[in-house]
Amino acid sequence: MSSVSERLERRNSIPIIYTRGTHYEVGYDVGRTFAALIQNFLEICSTLNEEFIPAYNTPEGRKAYDDTLRSVNENFPQYIKELEGTADGAKVPFYKLFLLHMDRIITVAAGIENETLPVGCSSICLNQGEQEILGHTEDAISENLNLYYFVSAHIVTDRPQGKWSTTEEKFTSLCYPGHLPGYTMSYNHHGLIFSINTLSATFVQAGRTPRHFLTRALLSAENFSQAVQILKDPGCGAGDGCSVNLKFVNDSDRLFYNIEMGPVVADDMSQLNVAVASPGENLMHCNRYLRLAIPEETGPMRDSSDARLRVLNEYPKALKKSDVIKMLSDQTDSRYTVFQETNIQTIAVGIFDCREKTWSIYSDKANQNEPLIVLPLVFKR
């Protein structure tokens, strides 16, 4: 295993897999291809080893795990098969991967206080004239630096899968090791682009759908109405929360959306609030609920989000792509920078250009470096 200093050296490298098959086959290919990265991450991930697994080993945590797995398997069995494929391909225990997807749900159920909370990810939607840009910093604990990859998958099944009767999915997503696609930056062949900001509601629920599985399901959405229904998750509802910044590039209405999703509290449905940026308007989001009145965890995540959003709001209104790049590279705050390089690292910056139909990924500050890769956005129509 590499030393800590070697792991933390920022690399200009992002591996990618192109894969086609069933959900299990795609998951298996991902696990087999990135087995070393997945095994390494499971070994060094402090939240998994010091918080999630100890919580799983309590009676309350094990019940929460079983209830949540049962619920997800009922509604999204295809994504459980996909995750099983990843575990089998990488030769790692499935339960460890599922715990990563449960996140705080498992520790809250077990009454264990989280020592580590995510404190990153900033997104800007710019909708100005000929400029339609979604920019995003992918921030994570330093253990994730250099441990990520692209999955470009085409999934075709012989019968409808899950609660939304999905038969085909084609997408590209930036992924953390052992995680399902969909929880960072992604696009699908229906023209959907999106980025995710983690939100930490104080109250989370076991036996509901973890956010990771809802954003995985979002990769199947053909239009905005379907995207909203997937996030609402009627009949079950989200167990935790996040913010989704999205756009359907081919739609003539030229709208960007920010959707705040909160854990279910009633009616077996996620709480949602949708903000819209019409032409001439912009949207910005970090890691705080700005519109839904949901109690949140206090601490560095909340403080960092407030600081980053304050800095972004101090800039003149962004009018072009270079403005977004400059803002997402900002390091002016003395403690919580937009582009982070402390115990929290900005591991990648993504710029979706909806007019050029490209997705640029930077592995370092975007205002000082060329993109590491510029991917074409390839759509079905």
XYZ file of C-alpha atoms in Angstrom:
381
model
C 0.000 0.000 0.000
C 1.238 3.506 -0.833
C 2.300 5.905 1.892
C 0.068 8.758 3.030
C 2.277 11.315 1.289
C 2.061 9.386 -1.974
C -1.711 9.078 -1.687
C -2.092 12.805 -1.122
C 0.002 13.893 -4.083
C -2.426 15.367 -6.609
C -2.307 13.314 -9.808
C -3.327 14.354 -13.322
C -5.070 11.084 -14.039
C -8.680 9.884 -14.191
C -9.271 6.297 -15.373
C -12.454 5.445 -17.287
C -14.311 2.257 -18.076
C -16.698 1.745 -20.983
C -19.018 -1.135 -20.214
C -22.256 -2.655 -21.512
C -24.462 -5.374 -20.059
C -26.979 -6.066 -17.310
C -26.836 -4.209 -14.018
C -24.871 -7.037 -12.399
C -22.497 -7.323 -15.374
C -21.793 -3.590 -15.436
C -21.221 -3.584 -11.679
C -18.926 -6.579 -11.961
C -16.893 -4.936 -14.738
C -16.502 -1.799 -12.620
C -15.418 -3.806 -9.583
C -13.010 -5.991 -11.517
C -11.443 -3.051 -13.369
C -11.041 -0.827 -10.317
C -10.502 -3.526 -7.698
C -7.217 -2.048 -6.471
C -8.741 1.418 -5.998
C -11.810 -0.008 -4.241
C -9.795 -2.264 -1.948
C -7.419 0.584 -1.109
C -10.265 2.955 -0.334
C -12.038 0.469 1.933
C -8.784 -0.016 3.825
C -8.062 3.672 4.417
C -11.607 5.094 4.725
C -11.803 6.311 8.310
C -15.567 6.938 8.301
C -16.219 3.364 7.181
C -13.789 1.685 9.572
C -14.183 3.915 12.618
C -17.874 4.840 12.397
C -20.010 2.848 9.952
C -18.716 -0.657 10.733
C -18.838 -0.153 14.540
C -22.406 1.115 14.104
C -23.257 -1.921 11.946
C -22.003 -4.179 14.733
C -24.585 -2.877 17.212
C -28.100 -4.403 17.372
C -29.664 -1.055 16.447
C -27.276 -0.528 13.553
C -27.771 -4.027 12.184
C -31.559 -3.581 12.274
C -31.215 -0.256 10.426
C -28.990 -1.957 7.840
C -31.417 -4.845 7.340
C -34.466 -2.552 7.134
C -32.781 -0.261 4.621
C -31.462 -3.096 2.467
C -34.903 -4.705 2.431
C -36.522 -1.422 1.358
C -34.011 -0.693 -1.410
C -34.180 -4.284 -2.656
C -37.962 -3.977 -2.907
C -37.915 -0.731 -4.895
C -34.572 -0.809 -6.740
C -33.439 -4.455 -6.928
C -31.443 -3.717 -10.079
C -29.136 -1.324 -8.213
C -28.591 -3.861 -5.433
C -27.550 -6.331 -8.154
C -25.264 -3.668 -9.614
C -23.642 -3.099 -6.225
C -23.358 -6.859 -5.683
C -21.594 -7.065 -9.033
C -19.133 -4.374 -7.945
C -18.439 -6.190 -4.684
C -17.933 -9.513 -6.477
C -15.731 -7.997 -9.167
C -13.552 -6.191 -6.634
C -13.568 -9.155 -4.221
C -14.755 -7.051 -1.294
C -17.649 -7.603 1.162
C -20.987 -6.282 -0.112
C -21.992 -4.986 3.331
C -19.086 -2.530 3.357
C -20.225 -1.014 0.052
C -23.819 -0.798 1.249
C -22.680 0.938 4.431
C -20.969 3.602 2.310
C -24.325 4.219 0.637
C -26.193 4.393 3.956
C -23.755 7.005 5.265
C -25.041 8.749 8.452
C -28.226 6.684 8.457
C -26.334 3.795 10.053
C -24.547 5.855 12.731
C -27.638 7.830 13.721
C -29.599 4.593 14.089
C -26.853 3.181 16.318
C -26.559 6.367 18.391
C -22.940 6.879 17.340
C -21.846 10.460 16.768
C -20.167 11.116 13.435
C -16.662 12.488 13.847
C -16.334 13.194 10.130
C -18.943 15.058 8.096
C -18.549 16.109 4.468
C -17.843 19.819 4.125
C -17.656 20.366 0.405
C -19.089 20.704 -3.092
C -20.058 24.044 -4.606
C -22.229 24.358 -7.719
C -23.005 27.281 -10.035
C -25.662 27.268 -12.772
C -25.116 30.122 -15.247
C -27.923 30.927 -17.714
C -26.845 34.046 -19.593
C -27.415 34.691 -23.288
C -25.283 32.290 -25.285
C -23.706 30.904 -22.095
C -25.342 27.921 -20.352
C -22.903 26.460 -17.829
C -23.084 24.085 -14.874
C -19.882 24.263 -12.821
C -19.103 22.096 -9.805
C -16.297 21.422 -7.327
C -16.193 17.807 -6.195
C -14.950 18.006 -2.605
C -14.209 15.121 -0.259
C -12.062 14.092 2.669
C -8.410 13.901 1.651
C -8.522 10.086 1.564
C -10.480 10.389 -1.702
C -7.787 12.362 -3.544
C -6.791 10.417 -6.687
C -9.281 7.663 -5.828
C -12.039 8.212 -8.362
C -12.890 7.145 -11.884
C -15.381 7.541 -14.728
C -18.019 4.917 -15.465
C -19.540 5.106 -18.949
C -22.197 2.435 -19.060
C -24.943 1.147 -21.341
C -27.344 -1.082 -19.439
C -30.005 -3.034 -21.297
C -32.317 -5.552 -19.645
C -34.783 -8.058 -21.081
C -37.562 -6.968 -18.720
C -38.511 -3.801 -16.792
C -36.503 -3.226 -13.612
C -37.557 -1.678 -10.301
C -40.365 0.676 -9.343
C -39.894 2.797 -12.487
C -39.805 -0.176 -14.887
C -36.434 0.809 -16.326
C -35.269 -1.178 -19.359
C -32.314 0.861 -20.655
C -29.799 3.286 -19.161
C -26.871 4.981 -20.853
C -24.768 7.440 -18.874
C -21.335 8.665 -17.831
C -20.634 9.458 -14.181
C -17.652 10.385 -12.009
C -17.545 7.822 -9.201
C -15.924 7.307 -5.825
C -14.470 3.807 -5.305
C -17.141 1.223 -4.622
C -19.975 3.716 -4.988
C -22.795 3.505 -7.497
C -22.694 6.113 -10.283
C -24.791 9.240 -9.835
C -23.616 10.921 -6.642
C -21.093 13.426 -8.040
C -21.306 14.811 -11.600
C -23.084 12.874 -14.349
C -24.994 12.985 -17.607
C -27.283 10.555 -19.433
C -28.217 9.994 -23.056
C -31.571 11.758 -22.626
C -29.724 15.077 -22.237
C -29.735 15.279 -18.436
C -26.692 16.832 -16.747
C -26.469 17.161 -12.980
C -24.245 17.672 -9.944
C -24.852 16.819 -6.294
C -24.346 18.777 -3.070
C -24.543 16.696 0.108
C -26.888 18.079 2.774
C -26.864 16.870 6.391
C -30.324 16.860 7.887
C -30.245 16.222 11.621
C -33.061 13.695 11.366
C -32.416 10.780 8.996
C -34.323 7.527 8.699
C -33.437 3.882 8.237
C -35.774 1.752 6.132
C -36.100 4.529 3.551
C -34.161 5.093 0.315
C -30.622 6.442 0.852
C -29.874 9.451 -1.370
C -27.162 7.525 -3.250
C -29.792 5.187 -4.691
C -32.126 8.023 -5.697
C -29.372 9.847 -7.567
C -28.425 6.521 -9.178
C -32.047 6.206 -10.330
C -31.871 9.796 -11.608
C -29.524 8.559 -14.339
C -32.559 6.899 -15.959
C -34.680 10.095 -16.131
C -35.928 11.036 -19.603
C -37.377 14.450 -18.677
C -37.763 16.881 -15.792
C -41.090 15.435 -14.588
C -39.524 11.992 -14.295
C -36.535 13.439 -12.446
C -38.847 15.033 -9.870
C -40.814 11.805 -9.402
C -37.620 9.810 -8.887
C -36.443 12.200 -6.168
C -39.881 12.282 -4.525
C -39.701 8.474 -4.333
C -43.438 8.077 -3.629
C -44.312 5.073 -1.504
C -41.055 5.232 0.428
C -39.176 8.553 0.417
C -35.570 9.532 1.027
C -33.813 8.521 4.233
C -31.429 11.499 4.051
C -30.941 14.574 1.875
C -29.017 16.297 -0.875
C -29.247 19.086 -3.412
C -29.388 18.364 -7.156
C -28.394 20.935 -9.784
C -29.711 19.826 -13.156
C -30.698 20.678 -16.701
C -31.996 18.816 -19.734
C -29.674 20.207 -22.380
C -31.966 19.556 -25.363
C -35.046 21.215 -23.847
C -36.112 24.383 -25.633
C -37.128 26.163 -22.389
C -33.439 26.682 -21.406
C -34.094 26.218 -17.685
C -31.713 25.184 -14.904
C -33.035 23.695 -11.676
C -31.821 23.294 -8.126
C -33.799 20.704 -6.187
C -33.375 20.472 -2.430
C -34.354 17.002 -1.217
C -35.049 16.294 2.429
C -35.782 13.071 4.347
C -39.354 11.847 4.373
C -41.459 13.050 7.325
C -44.977 12.178 6.128
C -46.898 10.680 3.205
C -44.056 8.284 2.332
C -42.458 10.845 0.041
C -39.251 12.912 0.071
C -39.481 16.596 0.863
C -38.617 18.624 -2.252
C -38.179 22.301 -3.075
C -37.418 23.362 -6.654
C -35.723 26.631 -7.654
C -35.544 27.642 -11.322
C -33.036 29.764 -13.224
C -34.624 31.123 -16.410
C -32.500 32.796 -19.113
C -30.737 35.786 -17.536
C -30.662 34.168 -14.080
C -28.102 32.102 -12.162
C -28.244 29.620 -9.278
C -25.620 28.767 -6.670
C -25.677 26.043 -4.046
C -23.285 24.567 -1.490
C -24.126 22.295 1.449
C -26.939 24.063 3.293
C -30.695 23.940 2.967
C -31.547 27.376 1.585
C -35.302 26.921 1.148
C -36.522 23.777 2.909
C -36.929 24.384 6.652
C -35.010 21.294 7.790
C -32.826 21.183 10.938
C -29.197 20.510 9.988
C -26.073 19.209 11.664
C -23.885 21.995 13.017
C -20.129 22.196 12.694
C -17.571 22.522 9.870
C -19.955 21.471 7.096
C -22.445 24.207 7.923
C -19.727 26.794 8.576
C -17.878 25.930 5.380
C -21.002 26.089 3.279
C -21.938 29.505 4.681
C -18.402 30.814 4.040
C -18.225 29.483 0.481
C -21.656 30.794 -0.441
C -20.819 34.197 1.062
C -17.636 34.403 -1.044
C -19.479 33.364 -4.219
C -22.179 35.980 -3.601
C -19.537 38.695 -3.246
C -18.535 38.258 -6.893
C -20.248 40.307 -9.599
C -22.996 38.379 -11.361
C -21.395 35.643 -13.455
C -21.991 36.208 -17.162
C -19.677 33.719 -18.884
C -17.828 30.450 -18.420
C -14.599 32.121 -17.310
C -16.481 33.800 -14.454
C -17.651 30.402 -13.181
C -14.126 28.991 -13.467
C -12.721 31.926 -11.502
C -15.336 31.606 -8.764
C -14.838 27.860 -8.345
C -11.079 28.413 -8.012
C -11.438 31.006 -5.232
C -9.244 30.682 -2.125
C -9.744 34.107 -0.524
C -11.482 32.986 2.679
C -8.949 32.466 5.447
C -10.462 29.184 6.607
C -13.052 27.737 4.214
C -12.054 28.160 0.576
C -14.188 27.303 -2.441
C -11.331 25.317 -3.969
C -10.191 23.300 -0.957
C -6.711 21.977 -0.186
C -6.654 21.092 3.521
C -8.057 17.974 5.213
C -10.901 18.489 2.750
C -9.773 18.410 -0.864
C -11.375 19.566 -4.076
C -10.575 16.387 -5.966
C -11.984 17.609 -9.298
C -13.721 20.562 -10.940
C -16.308 19.949 -13.630
C -17.650 22.392 -16.214
C -20.665 21.357 -18.305
C -21.019 23.627 -21.360
C -24.557 23.112 -22.650
C -24.007 25.060 -25.884
C -20.788 23.304 -26.840
C -22.133 20.034 -25.383
C -18.922 19.278 -23.538
C -17.932 18.258 -20.029
C -14.501 19.491 -18.936
C -12.805 17.961 -15.902
C -9.939 19.671 -14.074
C -7.822 17.844 -11.502
C -6.474 21.132 -10.085
C -7.537 24.791 -9.905
C -9.426 25.467 -13.124
C -8.260 29.079 -13.459
C -4.598 28.008 -13.524
C -4.732 24.767 -15.496
C -6.036 23.281 -18.706
C -8.763 20.654 -18.328
C -7.435 17.151 -17.906
C -10.142 15.855 -20.250
C -12.957 17.376 -22.312
C -15.671 14.780 -22.876
C -18.333 15.235 -25.571
C -21.906 15.010 -24.313
C -23.447 12.346 -26.543
C -27.232 12.257 -26.470
C -29.873 9.933 -27.856
C -31.562 12.587 -29.947
